[in-house]
XYZ file of C-alpha atoms in Angstrom:
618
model
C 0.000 0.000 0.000
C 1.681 3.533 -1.069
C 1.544 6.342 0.941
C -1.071 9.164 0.707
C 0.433 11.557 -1.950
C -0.301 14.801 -3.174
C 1.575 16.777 -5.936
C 3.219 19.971 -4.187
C 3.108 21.583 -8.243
C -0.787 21.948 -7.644
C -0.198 23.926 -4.633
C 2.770 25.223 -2.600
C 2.063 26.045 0.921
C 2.260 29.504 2.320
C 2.760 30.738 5.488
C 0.299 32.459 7.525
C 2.105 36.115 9.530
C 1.007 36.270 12.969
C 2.993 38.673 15.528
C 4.802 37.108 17.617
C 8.398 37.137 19.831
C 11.462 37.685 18.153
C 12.948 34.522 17.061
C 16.579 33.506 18.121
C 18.548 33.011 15.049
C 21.823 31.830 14.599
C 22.003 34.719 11.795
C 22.634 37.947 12.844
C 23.574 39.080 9.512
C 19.864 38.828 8.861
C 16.508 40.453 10.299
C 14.045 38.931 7.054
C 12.030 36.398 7.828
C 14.777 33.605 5.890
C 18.174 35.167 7.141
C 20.371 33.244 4.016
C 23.444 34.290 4.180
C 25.590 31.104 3.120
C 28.688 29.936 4.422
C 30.415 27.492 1.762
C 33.324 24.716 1.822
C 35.990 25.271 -0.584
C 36.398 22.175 -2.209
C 35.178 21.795 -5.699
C 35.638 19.888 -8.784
C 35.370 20.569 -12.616
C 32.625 19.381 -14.224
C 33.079 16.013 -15.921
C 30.638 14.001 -18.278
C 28.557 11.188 -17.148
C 29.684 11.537 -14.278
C 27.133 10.055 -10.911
C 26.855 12.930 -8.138
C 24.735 12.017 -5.305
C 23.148 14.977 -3.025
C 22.926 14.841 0.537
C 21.001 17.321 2.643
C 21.124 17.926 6.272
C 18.936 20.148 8.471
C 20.662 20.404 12.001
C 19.191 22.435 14.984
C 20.871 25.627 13.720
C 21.190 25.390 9.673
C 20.371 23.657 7.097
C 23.301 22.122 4.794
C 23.608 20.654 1.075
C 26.737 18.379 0.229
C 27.638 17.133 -3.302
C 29.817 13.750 -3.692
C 31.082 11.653 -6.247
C 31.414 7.837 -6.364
C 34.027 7.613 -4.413
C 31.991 9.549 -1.576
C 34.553 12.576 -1.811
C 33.214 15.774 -1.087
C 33.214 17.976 -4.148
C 31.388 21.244 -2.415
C 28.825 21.991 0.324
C 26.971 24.873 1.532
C 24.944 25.914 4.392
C 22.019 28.202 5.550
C 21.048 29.110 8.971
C 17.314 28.632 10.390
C 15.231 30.193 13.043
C 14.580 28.775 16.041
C 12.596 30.069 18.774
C 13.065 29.495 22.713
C 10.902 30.146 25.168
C 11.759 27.713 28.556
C 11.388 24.199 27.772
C 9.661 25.281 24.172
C 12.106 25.068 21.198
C 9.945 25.859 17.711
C 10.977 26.180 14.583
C 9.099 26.633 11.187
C 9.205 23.960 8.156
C 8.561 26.776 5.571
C 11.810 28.529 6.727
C 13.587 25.071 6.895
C 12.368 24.677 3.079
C 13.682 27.981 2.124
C 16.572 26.981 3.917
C 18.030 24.339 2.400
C 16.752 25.511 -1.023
C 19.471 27.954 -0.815
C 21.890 25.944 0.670
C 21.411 23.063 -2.379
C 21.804 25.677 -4.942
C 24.933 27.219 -3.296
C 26.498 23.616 -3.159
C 25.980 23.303 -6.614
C 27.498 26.530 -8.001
C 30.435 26.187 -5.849
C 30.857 22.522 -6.581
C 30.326 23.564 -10.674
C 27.665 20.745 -10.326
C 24.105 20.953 -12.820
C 20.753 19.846 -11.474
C 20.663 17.360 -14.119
C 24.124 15.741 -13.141
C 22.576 15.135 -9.764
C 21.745 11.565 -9.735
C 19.967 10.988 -6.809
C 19.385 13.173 -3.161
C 18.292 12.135 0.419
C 17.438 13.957 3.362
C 18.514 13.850 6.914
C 16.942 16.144 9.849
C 16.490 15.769 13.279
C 13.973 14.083 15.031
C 11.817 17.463 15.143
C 7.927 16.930 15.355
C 6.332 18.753 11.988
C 2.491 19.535 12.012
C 0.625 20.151 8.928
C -2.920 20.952 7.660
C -4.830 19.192 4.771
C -3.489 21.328 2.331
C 0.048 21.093 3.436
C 0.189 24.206 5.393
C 1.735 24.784 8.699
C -0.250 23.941 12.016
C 1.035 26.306 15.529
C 2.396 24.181 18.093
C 3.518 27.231 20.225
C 1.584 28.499 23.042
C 1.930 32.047 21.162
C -0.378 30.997 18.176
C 2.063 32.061 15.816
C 1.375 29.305 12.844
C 4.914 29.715 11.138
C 6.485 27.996 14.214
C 4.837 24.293 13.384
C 8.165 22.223 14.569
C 8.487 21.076 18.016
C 12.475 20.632 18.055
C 14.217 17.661 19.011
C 15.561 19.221 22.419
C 11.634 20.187 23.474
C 11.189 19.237 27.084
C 7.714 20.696 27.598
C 6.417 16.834 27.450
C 7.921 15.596 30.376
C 5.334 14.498 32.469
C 3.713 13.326 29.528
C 6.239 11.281 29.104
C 6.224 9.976 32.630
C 2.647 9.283 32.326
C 3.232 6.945 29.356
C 6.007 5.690 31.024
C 3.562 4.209 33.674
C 1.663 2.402 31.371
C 4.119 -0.154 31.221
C 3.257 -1.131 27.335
C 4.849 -3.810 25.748
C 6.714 -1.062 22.593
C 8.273 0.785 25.961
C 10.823 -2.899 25.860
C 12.120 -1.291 22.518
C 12.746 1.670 23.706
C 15.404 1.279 26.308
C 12.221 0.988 28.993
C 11.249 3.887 28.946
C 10.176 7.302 26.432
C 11.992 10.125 26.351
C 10.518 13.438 26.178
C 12.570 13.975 23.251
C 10.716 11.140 21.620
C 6.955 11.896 19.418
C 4.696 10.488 21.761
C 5.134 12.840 24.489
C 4.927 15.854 22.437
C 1.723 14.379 20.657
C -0.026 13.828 24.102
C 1.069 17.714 24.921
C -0.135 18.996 21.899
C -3.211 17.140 22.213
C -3.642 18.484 26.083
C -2.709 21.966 25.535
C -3.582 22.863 22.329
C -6.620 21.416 21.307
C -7.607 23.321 18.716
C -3.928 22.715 16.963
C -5.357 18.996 17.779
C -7.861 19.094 15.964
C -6.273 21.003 12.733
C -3.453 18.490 11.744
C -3.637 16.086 9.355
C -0.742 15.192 9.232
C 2.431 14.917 12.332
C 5.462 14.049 10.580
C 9.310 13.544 12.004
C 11.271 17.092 10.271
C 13.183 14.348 7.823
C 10.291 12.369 6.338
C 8.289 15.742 6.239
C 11.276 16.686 3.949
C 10.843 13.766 1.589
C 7.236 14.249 1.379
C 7.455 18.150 0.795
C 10.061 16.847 -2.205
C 8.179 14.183 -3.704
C 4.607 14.067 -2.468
C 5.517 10.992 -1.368
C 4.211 10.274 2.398
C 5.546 7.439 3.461
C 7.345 7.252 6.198
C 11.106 5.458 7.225
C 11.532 3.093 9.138
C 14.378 4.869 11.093
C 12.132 7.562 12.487
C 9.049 5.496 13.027
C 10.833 2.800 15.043
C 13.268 5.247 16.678
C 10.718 7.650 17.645
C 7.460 6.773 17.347
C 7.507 3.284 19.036
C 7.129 1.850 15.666
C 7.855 -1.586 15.792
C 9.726 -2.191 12.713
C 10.260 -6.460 13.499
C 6.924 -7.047 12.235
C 8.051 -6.736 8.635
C 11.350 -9.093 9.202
C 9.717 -12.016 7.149
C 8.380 -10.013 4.785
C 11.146 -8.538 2.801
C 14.284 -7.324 3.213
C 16.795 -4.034 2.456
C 17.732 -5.106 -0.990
C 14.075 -5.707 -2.274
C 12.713 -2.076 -0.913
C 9.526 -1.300 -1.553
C 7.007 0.956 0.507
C 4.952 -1.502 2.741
C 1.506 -1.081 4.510
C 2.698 0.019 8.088
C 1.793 -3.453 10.467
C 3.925 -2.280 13.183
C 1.576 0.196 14.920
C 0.310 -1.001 18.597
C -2.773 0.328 18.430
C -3.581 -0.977 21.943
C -0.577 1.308 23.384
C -2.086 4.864 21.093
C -5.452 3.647 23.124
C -3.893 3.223 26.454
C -2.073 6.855 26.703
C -5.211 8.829 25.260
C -3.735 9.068 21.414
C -6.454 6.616 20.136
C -7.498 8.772 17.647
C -4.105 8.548 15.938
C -5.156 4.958 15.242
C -7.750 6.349 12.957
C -7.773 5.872 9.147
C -5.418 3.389 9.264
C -3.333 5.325 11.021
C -3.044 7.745 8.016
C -1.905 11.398 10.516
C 0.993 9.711 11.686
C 2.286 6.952 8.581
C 0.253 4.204 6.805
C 3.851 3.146 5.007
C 7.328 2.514 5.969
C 9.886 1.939 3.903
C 13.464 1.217 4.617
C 16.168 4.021 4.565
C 17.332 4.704 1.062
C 13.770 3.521 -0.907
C 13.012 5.421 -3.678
C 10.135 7.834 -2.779
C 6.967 8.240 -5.300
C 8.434 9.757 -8.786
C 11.285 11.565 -7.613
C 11.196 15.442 -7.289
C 7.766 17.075 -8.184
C 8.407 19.958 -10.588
C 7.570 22.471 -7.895
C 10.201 21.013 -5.895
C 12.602 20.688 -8.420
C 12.500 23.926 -9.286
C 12.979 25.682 -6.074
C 16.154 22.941 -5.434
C 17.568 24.012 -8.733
C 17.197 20.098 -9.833
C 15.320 18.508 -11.892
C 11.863 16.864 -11.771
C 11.988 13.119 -11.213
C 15.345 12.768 -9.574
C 15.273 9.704 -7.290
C 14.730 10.877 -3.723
C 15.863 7.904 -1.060
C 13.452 7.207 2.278
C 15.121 9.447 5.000
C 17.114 9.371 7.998
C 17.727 11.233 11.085
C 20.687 12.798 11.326
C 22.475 11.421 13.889
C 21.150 8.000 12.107
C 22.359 9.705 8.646
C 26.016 10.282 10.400
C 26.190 5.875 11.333
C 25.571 5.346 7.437
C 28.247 8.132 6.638
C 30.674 6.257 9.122
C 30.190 2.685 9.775
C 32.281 1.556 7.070
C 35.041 4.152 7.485
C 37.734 1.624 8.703
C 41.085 1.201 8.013
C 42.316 -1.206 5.548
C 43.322 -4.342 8.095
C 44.075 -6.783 5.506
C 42.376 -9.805 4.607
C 41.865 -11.438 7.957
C 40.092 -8.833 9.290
C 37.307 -8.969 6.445
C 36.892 -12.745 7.633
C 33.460 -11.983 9.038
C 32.461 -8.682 7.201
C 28.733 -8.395 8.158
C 29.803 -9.380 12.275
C 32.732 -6.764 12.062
C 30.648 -3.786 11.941
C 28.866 -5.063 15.250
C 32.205 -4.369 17.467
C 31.787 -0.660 16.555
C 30.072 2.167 17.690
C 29.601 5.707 15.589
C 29.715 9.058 17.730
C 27.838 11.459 16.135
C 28.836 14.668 17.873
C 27.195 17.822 17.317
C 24.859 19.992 19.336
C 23.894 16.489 21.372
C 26.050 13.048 20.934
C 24.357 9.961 19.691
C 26.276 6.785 20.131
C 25.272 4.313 17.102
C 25.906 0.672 17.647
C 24.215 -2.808 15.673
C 23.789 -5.937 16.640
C 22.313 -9.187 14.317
C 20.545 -10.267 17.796
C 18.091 -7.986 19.503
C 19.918 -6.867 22.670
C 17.574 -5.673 25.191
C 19.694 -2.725 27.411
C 18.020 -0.707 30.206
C 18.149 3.115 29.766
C 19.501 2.771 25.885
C 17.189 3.316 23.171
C 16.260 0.105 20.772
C 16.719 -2.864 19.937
C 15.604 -0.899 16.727
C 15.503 -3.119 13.558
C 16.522 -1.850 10.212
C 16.004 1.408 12.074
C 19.969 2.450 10.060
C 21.315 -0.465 8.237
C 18.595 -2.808 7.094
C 18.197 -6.131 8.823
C 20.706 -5.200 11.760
C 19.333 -3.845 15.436
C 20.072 -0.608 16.388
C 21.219 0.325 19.822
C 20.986 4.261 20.745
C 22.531 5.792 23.637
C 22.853 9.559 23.850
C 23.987 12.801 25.181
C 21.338 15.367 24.855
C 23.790 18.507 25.444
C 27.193 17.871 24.703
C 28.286 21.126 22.004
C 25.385 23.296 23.392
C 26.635 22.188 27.069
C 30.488 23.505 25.951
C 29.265 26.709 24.523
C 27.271 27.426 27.370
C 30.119 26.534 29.797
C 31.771 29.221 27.857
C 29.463 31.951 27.287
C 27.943 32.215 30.480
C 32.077 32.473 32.081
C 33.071 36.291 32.968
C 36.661 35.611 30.856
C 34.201 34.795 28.060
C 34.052 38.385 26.198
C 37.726 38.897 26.756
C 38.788 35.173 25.075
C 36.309 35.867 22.194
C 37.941 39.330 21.154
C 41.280 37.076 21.347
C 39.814 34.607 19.119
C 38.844 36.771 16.882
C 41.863 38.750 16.588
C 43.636 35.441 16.199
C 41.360 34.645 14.047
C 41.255 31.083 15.824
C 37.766 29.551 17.165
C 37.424 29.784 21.216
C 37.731 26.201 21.445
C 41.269 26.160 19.402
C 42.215 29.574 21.632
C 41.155 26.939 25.073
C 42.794 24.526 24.024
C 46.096 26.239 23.240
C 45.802 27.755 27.189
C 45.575 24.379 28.645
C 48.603 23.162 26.678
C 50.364 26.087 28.516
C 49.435 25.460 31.803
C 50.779 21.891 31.741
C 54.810 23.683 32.430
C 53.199 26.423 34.484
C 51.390 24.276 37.008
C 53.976 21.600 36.559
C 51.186 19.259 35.209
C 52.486 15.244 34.794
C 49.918 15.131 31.751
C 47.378 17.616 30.452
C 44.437 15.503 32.133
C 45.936 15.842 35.379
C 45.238 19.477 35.103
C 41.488 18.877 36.257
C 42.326 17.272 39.521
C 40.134 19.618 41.509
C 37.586 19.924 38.971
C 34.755 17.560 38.163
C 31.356 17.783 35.927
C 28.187 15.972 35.582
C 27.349 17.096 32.248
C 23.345 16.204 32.572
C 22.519 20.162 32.270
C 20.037 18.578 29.958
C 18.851 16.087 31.992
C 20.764 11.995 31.499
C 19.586 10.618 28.051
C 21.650 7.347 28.095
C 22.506 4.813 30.492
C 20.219 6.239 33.100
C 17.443 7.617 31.379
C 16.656 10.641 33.820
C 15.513 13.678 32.148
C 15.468 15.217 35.673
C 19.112 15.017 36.188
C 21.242 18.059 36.572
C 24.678 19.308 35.759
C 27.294 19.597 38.467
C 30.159 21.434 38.817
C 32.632 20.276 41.593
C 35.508 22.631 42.577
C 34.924 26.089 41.841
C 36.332 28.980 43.201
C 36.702 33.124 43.828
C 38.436 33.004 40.504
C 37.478 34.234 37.201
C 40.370 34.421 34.826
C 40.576 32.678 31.484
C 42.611 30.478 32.894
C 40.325 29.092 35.488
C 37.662 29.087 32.063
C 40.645 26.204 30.569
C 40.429 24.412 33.170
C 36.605 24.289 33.454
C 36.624 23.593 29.913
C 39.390 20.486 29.735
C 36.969 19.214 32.851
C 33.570 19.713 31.057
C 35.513 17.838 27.599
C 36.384 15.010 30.329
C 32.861 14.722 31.299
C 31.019 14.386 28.550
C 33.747 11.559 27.396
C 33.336 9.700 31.397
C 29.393 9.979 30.044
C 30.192 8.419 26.743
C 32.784 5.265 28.754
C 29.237 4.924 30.477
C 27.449 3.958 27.682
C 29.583 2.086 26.204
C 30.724 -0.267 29.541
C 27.160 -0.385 30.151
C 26.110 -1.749 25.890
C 28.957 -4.121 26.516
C 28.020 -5.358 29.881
C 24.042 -6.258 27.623
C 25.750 -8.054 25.214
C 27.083 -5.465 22.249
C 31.121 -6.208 22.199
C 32.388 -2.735 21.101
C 35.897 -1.889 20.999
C 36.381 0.360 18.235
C 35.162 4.327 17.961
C 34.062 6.548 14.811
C 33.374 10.259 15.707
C 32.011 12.611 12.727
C 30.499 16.041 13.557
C 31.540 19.171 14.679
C 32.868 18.136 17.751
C 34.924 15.656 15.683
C 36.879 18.157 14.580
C 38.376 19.161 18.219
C 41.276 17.079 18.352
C 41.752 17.820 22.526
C 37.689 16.605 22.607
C 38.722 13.083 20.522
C 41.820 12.573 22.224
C 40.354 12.893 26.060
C 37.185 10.363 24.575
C 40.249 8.027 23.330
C 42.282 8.293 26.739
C 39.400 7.683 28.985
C 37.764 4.584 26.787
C 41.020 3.428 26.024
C 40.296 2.819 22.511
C 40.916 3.935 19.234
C 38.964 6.377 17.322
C 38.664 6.591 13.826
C 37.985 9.498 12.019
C 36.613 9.966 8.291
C 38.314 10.862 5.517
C 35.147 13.263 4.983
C 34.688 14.998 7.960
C 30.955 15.510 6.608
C 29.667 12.104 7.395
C 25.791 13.463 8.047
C 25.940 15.019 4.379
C 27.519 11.963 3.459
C 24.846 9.558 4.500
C 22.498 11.227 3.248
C 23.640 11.721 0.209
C 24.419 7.841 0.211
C 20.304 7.526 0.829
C 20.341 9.130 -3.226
C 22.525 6.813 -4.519
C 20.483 3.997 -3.331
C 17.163 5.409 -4.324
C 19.165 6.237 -7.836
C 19.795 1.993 -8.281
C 23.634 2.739 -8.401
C 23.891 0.708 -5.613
C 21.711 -2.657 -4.603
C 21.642 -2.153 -0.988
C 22.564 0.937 1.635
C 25.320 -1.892 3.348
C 26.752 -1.681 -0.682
C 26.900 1.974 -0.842
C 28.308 2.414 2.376
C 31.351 0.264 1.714
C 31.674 1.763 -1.563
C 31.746 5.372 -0.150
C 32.988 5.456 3.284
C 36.523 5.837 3.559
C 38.854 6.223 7.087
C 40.510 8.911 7.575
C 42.880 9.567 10.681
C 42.889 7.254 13.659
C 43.491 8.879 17.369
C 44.870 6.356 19.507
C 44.857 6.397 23.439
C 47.346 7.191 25.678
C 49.642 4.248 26.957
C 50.922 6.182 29.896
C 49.489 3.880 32.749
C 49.490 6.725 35.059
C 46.743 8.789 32.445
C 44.985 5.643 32.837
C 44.637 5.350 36.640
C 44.077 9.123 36.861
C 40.710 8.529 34.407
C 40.156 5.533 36.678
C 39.850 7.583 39.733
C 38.103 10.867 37.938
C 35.308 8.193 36.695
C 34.497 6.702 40.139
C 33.941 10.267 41.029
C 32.135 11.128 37.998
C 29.310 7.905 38.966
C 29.015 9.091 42.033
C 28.396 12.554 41.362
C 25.028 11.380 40.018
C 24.021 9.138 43.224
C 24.626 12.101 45.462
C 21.965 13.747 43.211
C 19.495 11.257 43.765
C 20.325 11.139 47.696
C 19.932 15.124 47.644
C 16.916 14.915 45.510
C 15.209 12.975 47.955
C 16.205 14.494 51.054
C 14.593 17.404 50.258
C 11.428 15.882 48.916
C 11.015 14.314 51.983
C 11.468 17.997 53.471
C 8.652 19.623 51.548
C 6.362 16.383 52.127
């Protein structure tokens, strides 16, 4: 059964103007409703005949992005475009229109810096986050913001106005909750439907379709609305196993969604989702890479600067798109180490760093961990289970460790006239303070310092979106010094969250001993080397540093037939790059030791505080 279509050439959605607060952009260059000013990589190729190009598109929490790449998955250009968002509290909007606009620039910048013609584009894909998109009938954006303002129709990924939403599903104790690590997140769709639902009724009432941001993306492309199976089952409580004897990745074809539990929808109020065979929230899945309806409508095509009918691949979320874009991007080991190909890629795990950390690992069993996300099958490389864990503020915890330090203004004019980032500048200071304070090893510099990064609450192993960040050791002192040091110890906490995850996957049955980071935070070499020192294994690092782009784009050249299968593509166009290797100083690994036992017990003082004082205001 295909998915409800309609052709966006009959009629393009327009926004509706309300008043409302001033959005926060990551454009200040801007005050239009699209800021587009376009900030582009410079590597580019000539154009060549024939050749196959494969487009990948991205839309993070701050920008949308467009990457070209040939058939060896090298970059040749990529562009990017930043988008509102709007934060009010625990609210985090933003508005699909914009997003469209958005990446329509960035996709044609790509191209004219990459000297690359819509019609040599073979094939495109989208990734997004796992943002909650509400639409109308007609395609037109549906307010879920308290301020009624109907451009703002997204409910971002980092929304935490659904927690006790999610705690009341939570207590329902359905059987999908077992796939989901035990328990929903108020990050996941569920929640924020129930909110929605309980606080905005007449929003309720007006969607007719709620869509994850990437398969929205798809649909607005190709009119196409069936969903993937990567944001269904990882967000939706989708439970993708029920098609596992019906077909598999390399035979894709959109199938009738049979994975729904209709008795759970009933059980936490949402029982009119089940409606129309479940047509507002996906009556098809398809696995990642299928080719969507006819390709681009012309509408579409024409605002991408494509053409019509280029093969559009079934979506991914982003930190999903950034395991394809990785997975594969190993070293060449020789021939013993290709003995078991498809049980290889099980002993890694892909680190997806950006604004938040996903930690990407498969399995061919279904391995049931408490507090991680999954088993999630064919949820981002069909026919293997997905295992999730996650960090939901990881870059955004670092920038706000810096930004909200007094030495902050000072160290950003010094940036600037260095023309360095603040996190190269940082890291630079800590390298001279290992002579000054007669350091044995940069680490060791942290000694008084320790962080529990949860300022976002814990996502993964403990699953506590009530946790809070800690900082242990601070003092009078204000310098940008003292901001090095609470930076190195903030970098050392987020990696003592990621050993957590990973001793805690291993200890359920995963047997991970290898590392691939790709994102921004990929690019810090201090961040990578303190993750490899305190796991004590290796990480490998792309050869393309844009592995979300890269996945994505890798979604095209499936849905373009170039490839048979997304585990084909991904061997044929991820590549390794460099490989950080941890410290063999024993004494770096004692200190971690000891700065870890600390870290886990940071977190049960929490619990023992949190208590004492509800028992004070009982």
């Amino acid at each position: 059964m295909s998915g409800l279509r309609r052709p966006w050439s009959d009629n393009t959605p327009k926004e509706k103007q309300h008043t409302s607060t001033s959005p926060v952009s990551r454009s200040s260059s801007s005050s239009s409703s699209y800021p587009f000013s376009v900030e582009m990589s410079t590597a580019a190729t000539a154009t060549s005949p024939r050749r196959s190009i494969f487009l990948g598109v991205d839309v993070g929490t701050g920008s949308a992005r467009a990457g070209l790449f040939d058939e060896s998955g090298k970059l040749l250009g990529s562009a990017s475009s930043p988008i509102q968002i709007w934060k009010e509290g625990d609210c985090v909007e933003q508005s699909s229109t914009d997003i469209w606009h958005a990446l329509c620039a960035a996709v044609k910048s790509a191209c004219s810096l990459a000297n690359v013609s819509g019609d040599e584009v073979t094939g495109m894909g989208f990734a997004a986050t796992c943002s909650l998109v509400a639409v109308d009938a007609d395609g037109s954006p549906v307010t879920v913001s308290w301020s009624g303002d109907s451009r703002r129709n997204v409910i971002v990924w980092m929304d935490h106005r659904a927690v006790k939403q999610a705690e009341k599903i939570n207590s329902s104790n359905s059987p999908v909750l077992q796939y989901c690590g035990g328990a929903l997140s108020p990050e996941m769709e569920p929640p924020k439907l129930l909110w929605v639902k309980e606080n905005l009724p007449e929003s309720w009432s007006m969607v007719f379709r709620w869509m994850d941001l990437s398969d929205w993306l798809s649909y607005r492309a190709t009119g196409d609305d069936t969903r993937s199976l990567c944001t269904t089952v990882c967000k939706w409580t989708y439970l993708g196993h029920a098609h596992m004897q019906q077909m598999n990745g390399k035979d894709s074809r959109n199938m009738e969604t049979c994975g729904w539990d209709d008795d759970f929808w009933e059980e936490i109020g949402l029982g009119d989702l089940v409606d129309g065979h479940h047509a507002k929230i996906g009556r098809s899945v398809a696995f990642p890479g299928h080719p969507l309806g006819s390709g681009l409508t012309p509408t579409a095509a024409q605002e991408l600067g494509l053409v019509a009918g280029t093969p559009v691949g079934t979506s991914l979320i982003d930190a999903h798109a950034g395991g394809v874009g990785i997975m594969e991007s190993v070293p060449e080991l020789g021939s013993e180490a290709k003995e078991n190909d498809n049980e290889a890629i099980c002993h890694r795990m892909a680190l997806i760093c950006g604004t938040s950390t996903c930690h990407m690992a498969v399995s061919r069993n279904k391995l049931f961990i408490p507090g991680v996300w999954g088993p999630f099958w064919s949820a981002m490389i069909p026919e293997y289970w997905l295992t999730e864990g996650g960090q939901s503020a990881t870059g955004a915890l670092l920038d706000h460790i810096i930004e909200n330090h007094a030495a902050s203004p000072i160290l950003a004019n010094r940036a600037a006239s260095l023309k360095i980032s603040m996190f190269e500048l940082l890291s630079n200071t800590i390298k001279t303070m290992i002579d000054e304070l007669k350091s044995p090893f940069l680490a060791a510099l942290t000694e008084q310092i320790h962080v529990l990064p949860d300022f976002h609450g814990n996502r993964s192993p403990i699953a506590d979106p009530k946790s809070k960040g800690i900082v242990f050791g601070l003092t009078l002192e204000t310098s940008e010094k003292q901001l090095a040091l609470l930076y190195l110890a903030t970098i050392q906490g987020i990696a003592y969250g990621t050993r957590h995850i990973v001793e805690h996957c291993n200890a359920h049955g995963h047997k991970i001993n290898t590392l691939l980071a790709c994102g921004g935070l990929s690019k810090n070499s201090l961040y990578i080397q303190e993750h490899a020192d305190i796991l004590g294994c290796p990480i490998v690092l792309p050869r393309e540093s844009e592995s979300v782009l890269l996945g994505a784009a890798i979604l095209g050249a499936v849905a373009s037939k170039k490839y048979s299968s997304l585990t084909e593509a991904m061997k044929a166009l991820n590549a390794a790059g460099q490989v950080i290797h941890p410290s063999k100083n024993p004494k770096v690994k004692k200190y971690h030791d000891a700065k870890y036992r600390i870290f886990r017990e940071l977190y049960q003082q929490q619990l023992s505080q949190r208590s004492i004082m509800a028992q004070a205001l009982e």
